[in-house]
Amino acid sequence: TSVPQMKVLREPFLKRPLDIVLSLFMLILSIPVFLPIVLAIKLEDGGPVFYRQERWGRSGKYFRTYKFRTMVVDAEKSGAKITVEGDLRITPSGRFLRKYKLDELPQLWNVLSGEMSLVGPRPERPHFVEQFKNEIGRYMWRHVSKPGMTGWAQVNGYRGDTSIAQRVKYDLYYLENWSLAFDFKILLRTLFARENAY
């Protein structure tokens, strides 16, 4: 699978430095909540605290992303599935973490390492990339930039079990109108985005 050849999108000059500074600052601020989250997950079922998953990155390069585990152990033993509203695989603590996007805090390490950005199209699993690239026009164009912890599609409610085609439209709009001001707007809206957070 390859990423379409298209005009290279040049990152705004300060995007990477701001990713480093803001993600480090957010990690430091998050330290007090890490211990309660770890304890809640461990006490609930004794399973692993973190969930590791391979995702598609910029230009089709795979990377491993980290999240706090929000589902029962072996939730996908029968295969990869998109999370839906009322999904029985999600644990009680997981519902809380997902609602407030606390499960994604470990991805700040991916931002610091340069595999992700704070803002950009959300990274997808290879299994779904192979599926969507044949179903949705221009889907692979999402991978000409670093994936983000949050994005224009997500703050507009396109996350979880929602239209992938609409999600792609919002992702491409972001890529075509990329700027630091746009990034800050998305980051601010992320603080209040709760729609389809399951």
mmCIF file with all atom_site columns, N, CA, C and O in Angstrom, residues 145-176:
data_model
loop_
_atom_site.group_PDB
_atom_site.id
_atom_site.type_symbol
_atom_site.label_atom_id
_atom_site.label_alt_id
_atom_site.label_comp_id
_atom_site.label_asym_id
_atom_site.label_entity_id
_atom_site.label_seq_id
_atom_site.pdbx_PDB_ins_code
_atom_site.Cartn_x
_atom_site.Cartn_y
_atom_site.Cartn_z
_atom_site.occupancy
_atom_site.B_iso_or_equiv
_atom_site.pdbx_formal_charge
_atom_site.auth_seq_id
_atom_site.auth_comp_id
_atom_site.auth_asym_id
_atom_site.auth_atom_id
_atom_site.pdbx_PDB_model_num
ATOM 1   N N  . SER A 1 145 ? 0.727   13.932 6.024  1.00 0.00 ? 145 SER A N  1
ATOM 2   C CA . SER A 1 145 ? 1.205   14.686 7.185  1.00 0.00 ? 145 SER A CA 1
ATOM 3   C C  . SER A 1 145 ? 1.263   13.753 8.387  1.00 0.00 ? 145 SER A C  1
ATOM 4   O O  . SER A 1 145 ? 0.761   12.631 8.345  1.00 0.00 ? 145 SER A O  1
ATOM 5   N N  . LYS A 1 146 ? 1.862   14.217 9.449  1.00 0.00 ? 146 LYS A N  1
ATOM 6   C CA . LYS A 1 146 ? 1.879   13.425 10.673 1.00 0.00 ? 146 LYS A CA 1
ATOM 7   C C  . LYS A 1 146 ? 0.458   13.288 11.212 1.00 0.00 ? 146 LYS A C  1
ATOM 8   O O  . LYS A 1 146 ? -0.329  14.239 11.165 1.00 0.00 ? 146 LYS A O  1
ATOM 9   N N  . PRO A 1 147 ? 0.122   12.132 11.747 1.00 0.00 ? 147 PRO A N  1
ATOM 10  C CA . PRO A 1 147 ? -1.181  11.991 12.392 1.00 0.00 ? 147 PRO A CA 1
ATOM 11  C C  . PRO A 1 147 ? -1.201  12.775 13.694 1.00 0.00 ? 147 PRO A C  1
ATOM 12  O O  . PRO A 1 147 ? -0.150  13.086 14.259 1.00 0.00 ? 147 PRO A O  1
ATOM 13  N N  . GLY A 1 148 ? -2.401  13.107 14.161 1.00 0.00 ? 148 GLY A N  1
ATOM 14  C CA . GLY A 1 148 ? -2.503  13.925 15.356 1.00 0.00 ? 148 GLY A CA 1
ATOM 15  C C  . GLY A 1 148 ? -3.259  13.266 16.497 1.00 0.00 ? 148 GLY A C  1
ATOM 16  O O  . GLY A 1 148 ? -4.010  12.305 16.298 1.00 0.00 ? 148 GLY A O  1
ATOM 17  N N  . MET A 1 149 ? -3.063  13.795 17.695 1.00 0.00 ? 149 MET A N  1
ATOM 18  C CA . MET A 1 149 ? -3.835  13.343 18.855 1.00 0.00 ? 149 MET A CA 1
ATOM 19  C C  . MET A 1 149 ? -5.277  13.802 18.745 1.00 0.00 ? 149 MET A C  1
ATOM 20  O O  . MET A 1 149 ? -6.193  13.155 19.254 1.00 0.00 ? 149 MET A O  1
ATOM 21  N N  . THR A 1 150 ? -5.479  14.933 18.106 1.00 0.00 ? 150 THR A N  1
ATOM 22  C CA . THR A 1 150 ? -6.818  15.448 17.850 1.00 0.00 ? 150 THR A CA 1
ATOM 23  C C  . THR A 1 150 ? -6.818  16.057 16.458 1.00 0.00 ? 150 THR A C  1
ATOM 24  O O  . THR A 1 150 ? -5.757  16.295 15.876 1.00 0.00 ? 150 THR A O  1
ATOM 25  N N  . GLY A 1 151 ? -8.011  16.276 15.908 1.00 0.00 ? 151 GLY A N  1
ATOM 26  C CA . GLY A 1 151 ? -8.079  16.796 14.547 1.00 0.00 ? 151 GLY A CA 1
ATOM 27  C C  . GLY A 1 151 ? -9.381  17.528 14.288 1.00 0.00 ? 151 GLY A C  1
ATOM 28  O O  . GLY A 1 151 ? -10.304 17.530 15.115 1.00 0.00 ? 151 GLY A O  1
ATOM 29  N N  . TRP A 1 152 ? -9.467  18.134 13.111 1.00 0.00 ? 152 TRP A N  1
ATOM 30  C CA . TRP A 1 152 ? -10.640 18.910 12.722 1.00 0.00 ? 152 TRP A CA 1
ATOM 31  C C  . TRP A 1 152 ? -11.891 18.023 12.641 1.00 0.00 ? 152 TRP A C  1
ATOM 32  O O  . TRP A 1 152 ? -12.986 18.439 12.997 1.00 0.00 ? 152 TRP A O  1
ATOM 33  N N  . ALA A 1 153 ? -11.713 16.787 12.191 1.00 0.00 ? 153 ALA A N  1
ATOM 34  C CA . ALA A 1 153 ? -12.850 15.863 12.119 1.00 0.00 ? 153 ALA A CA 1
ATOM 35  C C  . ALA A 1 153 ? -13.368 15.545 13.511 1.00 0.00 ? 153 ALA A C  1
ATOM 36  O O  . ALA A 1 153 ? -14.581 15.519 13.756 1.00 0.00 ? 153 ALA A O  1
ATOM 37  N N  . GLN A 1 154 ? -12.463 15.308 14.462 1.00 0.00 ? 154 GLN A N  1
ATOM 38  C CA . GLN A 1 154 ? -12.862 14.905 15.805 1.00 0.00 ? 154 GLN A CA 1
ATOM 39  C C  . GLN A 1 154 ? -13.610 16.007 16.537 1.00 0.00 ? 154 GLN A C  1
ATOM 40  O O  . GLN A 1 154 ? -14.614 15.748 17.201 1.00 0.00 ? 154 GLN A O  1
ATOM 41  N N  . VAL A 1 155 ? -13.143 17.260 16.426 1.00 0.00 ? 155 VAL A N  1
ATOM 42  C CA . VAL A 1 155 ? -13.830 18.342 17.148 1.00 0.00 ? 155 VAL A CA 1
ATOM 43  C C  . VAL A 1 155 ? -15.161 18.690 16.511 1.00 0.00 ? 155 VAL A C  1
ATOM 44  O O  . VAL A 1 155 ? -15.971 19.417 17.089 1.00 0.00 ? 155 VAL A O  1
ATOM 45  N N  . ASN A 1 156 ? -15.410 18.169 15.311 1.00 0.00 ? 156 ASN A N  1
ATOM 46  C CA . ASN A 1 156 ? -16.703 18.349 14.661 1.00 0.00 ? 156 ASN A CA 1
ATOM 47  C C  . ASN A 1 156 ? -17.591 17.114 14.794 1.00 0.00 ? 156 ASN A C  1
ATOM 48  O O  . ASN A 1 156 ? -18.600 16.985 14.103 1.00 0.00 ? 156 ASN A O  1
ATOM 49  N N  . GLY A 1 157 ? -17.214 16.213 15.703 1.00 0.00 ? 157 GLY A N  1
ATOM 50  C CA . GLY A 1 157 ? -18.059 15.077 16.035 1.00 0.00 ? 157 GLY A CA 1
ATOM 51  C C  . GLY A 1 157 ? -17.811 13.810 15.249 1.00 0.00 ? 157 GLY A C  1
ATOM 52  O O  . GLY A 1 157 ? -18.476 12.802 15.478 1.00 0.00 ? 157 GLY A O  1
ATOM 53  N N  . TYR A 1 158 ? -16.846 13.818 14.318 1.00 0.00 ? 158 TYR A N  1
ATOM 54  C CA . TYR A 1 158 ? -16.594 12.623 13.506 1.00 0.00 ? 158 TYR A CA 1
ATOM 55  C C  . TYR A 1 158 ? -15.498 11.777 14.132 1.00 0.00 ? 158 TYR A C  1
ATOM 56  O O  . TYR A 1 158 ? -14.327 11.854 13.798 1.00 0.00 ? 158 TYR A O  1
ATOM 57  N N  . ARG A 1 159 ? -15.922 10.953 15.076 1.00 0.00 ? 159 ARG A N  1
ATOM 58  C CA . ARG A 1 159 ? -15.063 10.001 15.749 1.00 0.00 ? 159 ARG A CA 1
ATOM 59  C C  . ARG A 1 159 ? -15.928 8.802  16.125 1.00 0.00 ? 159 ARG A C  1
ATOM 60  O O  . ARG A 1 159 ? -17.150 8.869  16.056 1.00 0.00 ? 159 ARG A O  1
ATOM 61  N N  . GLY A 1 160 ? -15.297 7.704  16.490 1.00 0.00 ? 160 GLY A N  1
ATOM 62  C CA . GLY A 1 160 ? -16.081 6.518  16.823 1.00 0.00 ? 160 GLY A CA 1
ATOM 63  C C  . GLY A 1 160 ? -16.811 5.968  15.603 1.00 0.00 ? 160 GLY A C  1
ATOM 64  O O  . GLY A 1 160 ? -16.300 5.981  14.483 1.00 0.00 ? 160 GLY A O  1
ATOM 65  N N  . ASP A 1 161 ? -18.039 5.530  15.804 1.00 0.00 ? 161 ASP A N  1
ATOM 66  C CA . ASP A 1 161 ? -18.827 4.908  14.748 1.00 0.00 ? 161 ASP A CA 1
ATOM 67  C C  . ASP A 1 161 ? -19.589 5.960  13.946 1.00 0.00 ? 161 ASP A C  1
ATOM 68  O O  . ASP A 1 161 ? -20.819 6.035  13.969 1.00 0.00 ? 161 ASP A O  1
ATOM 69  N N  . THR A 1 162 ? -18.844 6.809  13.243 1.00 0.00 ? 162 THR A N  1
ATOM 70  C CA . THR A 1 162 ? -19.443 7.848  12.409 1.00 0.00 ? 162 THR A CA 1
ATOM 71  C C  . THR A 1 162 ? -18.919 7.708  10.981 1.00 0.00 ? 162 THR A C  1
ATOM 72  O O  . THR A 1 162 ? -18.051 6.885  10.709 1.00 0.00 ? 162 THR A O  1
ATOM 73  N N  . SER A 1 163 ? -19.452 8.515  10.079 1.00 0.00 ? 163 SER A N  1
ATOM 74  C CA . SER A 1 163 ? -19.115 8.424  8.663  1.00 0.00 ? 163 SER A CA 1
ATOM 75  C C  . SER A 1 163 ? -17.614 8.629  8.404  1.00 0.00 ? 163 SER A C  1
ATOM 76  O O  . SER A 1 163 ? -17.068 9.695  8.714  1.00 0.00 ? 163 SER A O  1
ATOM 77  N N  . ILE A 1 164 ? -16.967 7.629  7.837  1.00 0.00 ? 164 ILE A N  1
ATOM 78  C CA . ILE A 1 164 ? -15.550 7.746  7.489  1.00 0.00 ? 164 ILE A CA 1
ATOM 79  C C  . ILE A 1 164 ? -15.381 8.725  6.340  1.00 0.00 ? 164 ILE A C  1
ATOM 80  O O  . ILE A 1 164 ? -14.424 9.504  6.298  1.00 0.00 ? 164 ILE A O  1
ATOM 81  N N  . ALA A 1 165 ? -16.325 8.723  5.398  1.00 0.00 ? 165 ALA A N  1
ATOM 82  C CA . ALA A 1 165 ? -16.245 9.636  4.251  1.00 0.00 ? 165 ALA A CA 1
ATOM 83  C C  . ALA A 1 165 ? -16.276 11.087 4.715  1.00 0.00 ? 165 ALA A C  1
ATOM 84  O O  . ALA A 1 165 ? -15.504 11.926 4.227  1.00 0.00 ? 165 ALA A O  1
ATOM 85  N N  . GLN A 1 166 ? -17.146 11.399 5.675  1.00 0.00 ? 166 GLN A N  1
ATOM 86  C CA . GLN A 1 166 ? -17.210 12.762 6.205  1.00 0.00 ? 166 GLN A CA 1
ATOM 87  C C  . GLN A 1 166 ? -15.946 13.098 6.980  1.00 0.00 ? 166 GLN A C  1
ATOM 88  O O  . GLN A 1 166 ? -15.430 14.218 6.923  1.00 0.00 ? 166 GLN A O  1
ATOM 89  N N  . ARG A 1 167 ? -15.424 12.117 7.690  1.00 0.00 ? 167 ARG A N  1
ATOM 90  C CA . ARG A 1 167 ? -14.188 12.314 8.446  1.00 0.00 ? 167 ARG A CA 1
ATOM 91  C C  . ARG A 1 167 ? -13.048 12.688 7.497  1.00 0.00 ? 167 ARG A C  1
ATOM 92  O O  . ARG A 1 167 ? -12.245 13.583 7.783  1.00 0.00 ? 167 ARG A O  1
ATOM 93  N N  . VAL A 1 168 ? -12.975 11.991 6.377  1.00 0.00 ? 168 VAL A N  1
ATOM 94  C CA . VAL A 1 168 ? -11.930 12.269 5.388  1.00 0.00 ? 168 VAL A CA 1
ATOM 95  C C  . VAL A 1 168 ? -12.081 13.684 4.837  1.00 0.00 ? 168 VAL A C  1
ATOM 96  O O  . VAL A 1 168 ? -11.092 14.398 4.640  1.00 0.00 ? 168 VAL A O  1
ATOM 97  N N  . LYS A 1 169 ? -13.314 14.119 4.591  1.00 0.00 ? 169 LYS A N  1
ATOM 98  C CA . LYS A 1 169 ? -13.540 15.484 4.081  1.00 0.00 ? 169 LYS A CA 1
ATOM 99  C C  . LYS A 1 169 ? -12.994 16.523 5.050  1.00 0.00 ? 169 LYS A C  1
ATOM 100 O O  . LYS A 1 169 ? -12.337 17.496 4.649  1.00 0.00 ? 169 LYS A O  1
ATOM 101 N N  . TYR A 1 170 ? -13.236 16.322 6.337  1.00 0.00 ? 170 TYR A N  1
ATOM 102 C CA . TYR A 1 170 ? -12.732 17.259 7.341  1.00 0.00 ? 170 TYR A CA 1
ATOM 103 C C  . TYR A 1 170 ? -11.211 17.183 7.458  1.00 0.00 ? 170 TYR A C  1
ATOM 104 O O  . TYR A 1 170 ? -10.541 18.205 7.620  1.00 0.00 ? 170 TYR A O  1
ATOM 105 N N  . ASP A 1 171 ? -10.662 15.979 7.368  1.00 0.00 ? 171 ASP A N  1
ATOM 106 C CA . ASP A 1 171 ? -9.204  15.821 7.423  1.00 0.00 ? 171 ASP A CA 1
ATOM 107 C C  . ASP A 1 171 ? -8.538  16.539 6.260  1.00 0.00 ? 171 ASP A C  1
ATOM 108 O O  . ASP A 1 171 ? -7.520  17.225 6.432  1.00 0.00 ? 171 ASP A O  1
ATOM 109 N N  . LEU A 1 172 ? -9.097  16.374 5.063  1.00 0.00 ? 172 LEU A N  1
ATOM 110 C CA . LEU A 1 172 ? -8.499  17.002 3.891  1.00 0.00 ? 172 LEU A CA 1
ATOM 111 C C  . LEU A 1 172 ? -8.657  18.519 3.933  1.00 0.00 ? 172 LEU A C  1
ATOM 112 O O  . LEU A 1 172 ? -7.768  19.254 3.479  1.00 0.00 ? 172 LEU A O  1
ATOM 113 N N  . TYR A 1 173 ? -9.769  18.997 4.466  1.00 0.00 ? 173 TYR A N  1
ATOM 114 C CA . TYR A 1 173 ? -9.942  20.440 4.633  1.00 0.00 ? 173 TYR A CA 1
ATOM 115 C C  . TYR A 1 173 ? -8.841  20.992 5.541  1.00 0.00 ? 173 TYR A C  1
ATOM 116 O O  . TYR A 1 173 ? -8.258  22.039 5.269  1.00 0.00 ? 173 TYR A O  1
ATOM 117 N N  . TYR A 1 174 ? -8.556  20.256 6.626  1.00 0.00 ? 174 TYR A N  1
ATOM 118 C CA . TYR A 1 174 ? -7.491  20.692 7.533  1.00 0.00 ? 174 TYR A CA 1
ATOM 119 C C  . TYR A 1 174 ? -6.149  20.748 6.812  1.00 0.00 ? 174 TYR A C  1
ATOM 120 O O  . TYR A 1 174 ? -5.405  21.725 6.938  1.00 0.00 ? 174 TYR A O  1
ATOM 121 N N  . LEU A 1 175 ? -5.826  19.707 6.055  1.00 0.00 ? 175 LEU A N  1
ATOM 122 C CA . LEU A 1 175 ? -4.540  19.653 5.355  1.00 0.00 ? 175 LEU A CA 1
ATOM 123 C C  . LEU A 1 175 ? -4.410  20.774 4.333  1.00 0.00 ? 175 LEU A C  1
ATOM 124 O O  . LEU A 1 175 ? -3.336  21.337 4.136  1.00 0.00 ? 175 LEU A O  1
ATOM 125 N N  . GLU A 1 176 ? -5.512  21.105 3.680  1.00 0.00 ? 176 GLU A N  1
ATOM 126 C CA . GLU A 1 176 ? -5.484  22.139 2.641  1.00 0.00 ? 176 GLU A CA 1
ATOM 127 C C  . GLU A 1 176 ? -5.481  23.547 3.231  1.00 0.00 ? 176 GLU A C  1
ATOM 128 O O  . GLU A 1 176 ? -5.210  24.522 2.524  1.00 0.00 ? 176 GLU A O  1
#
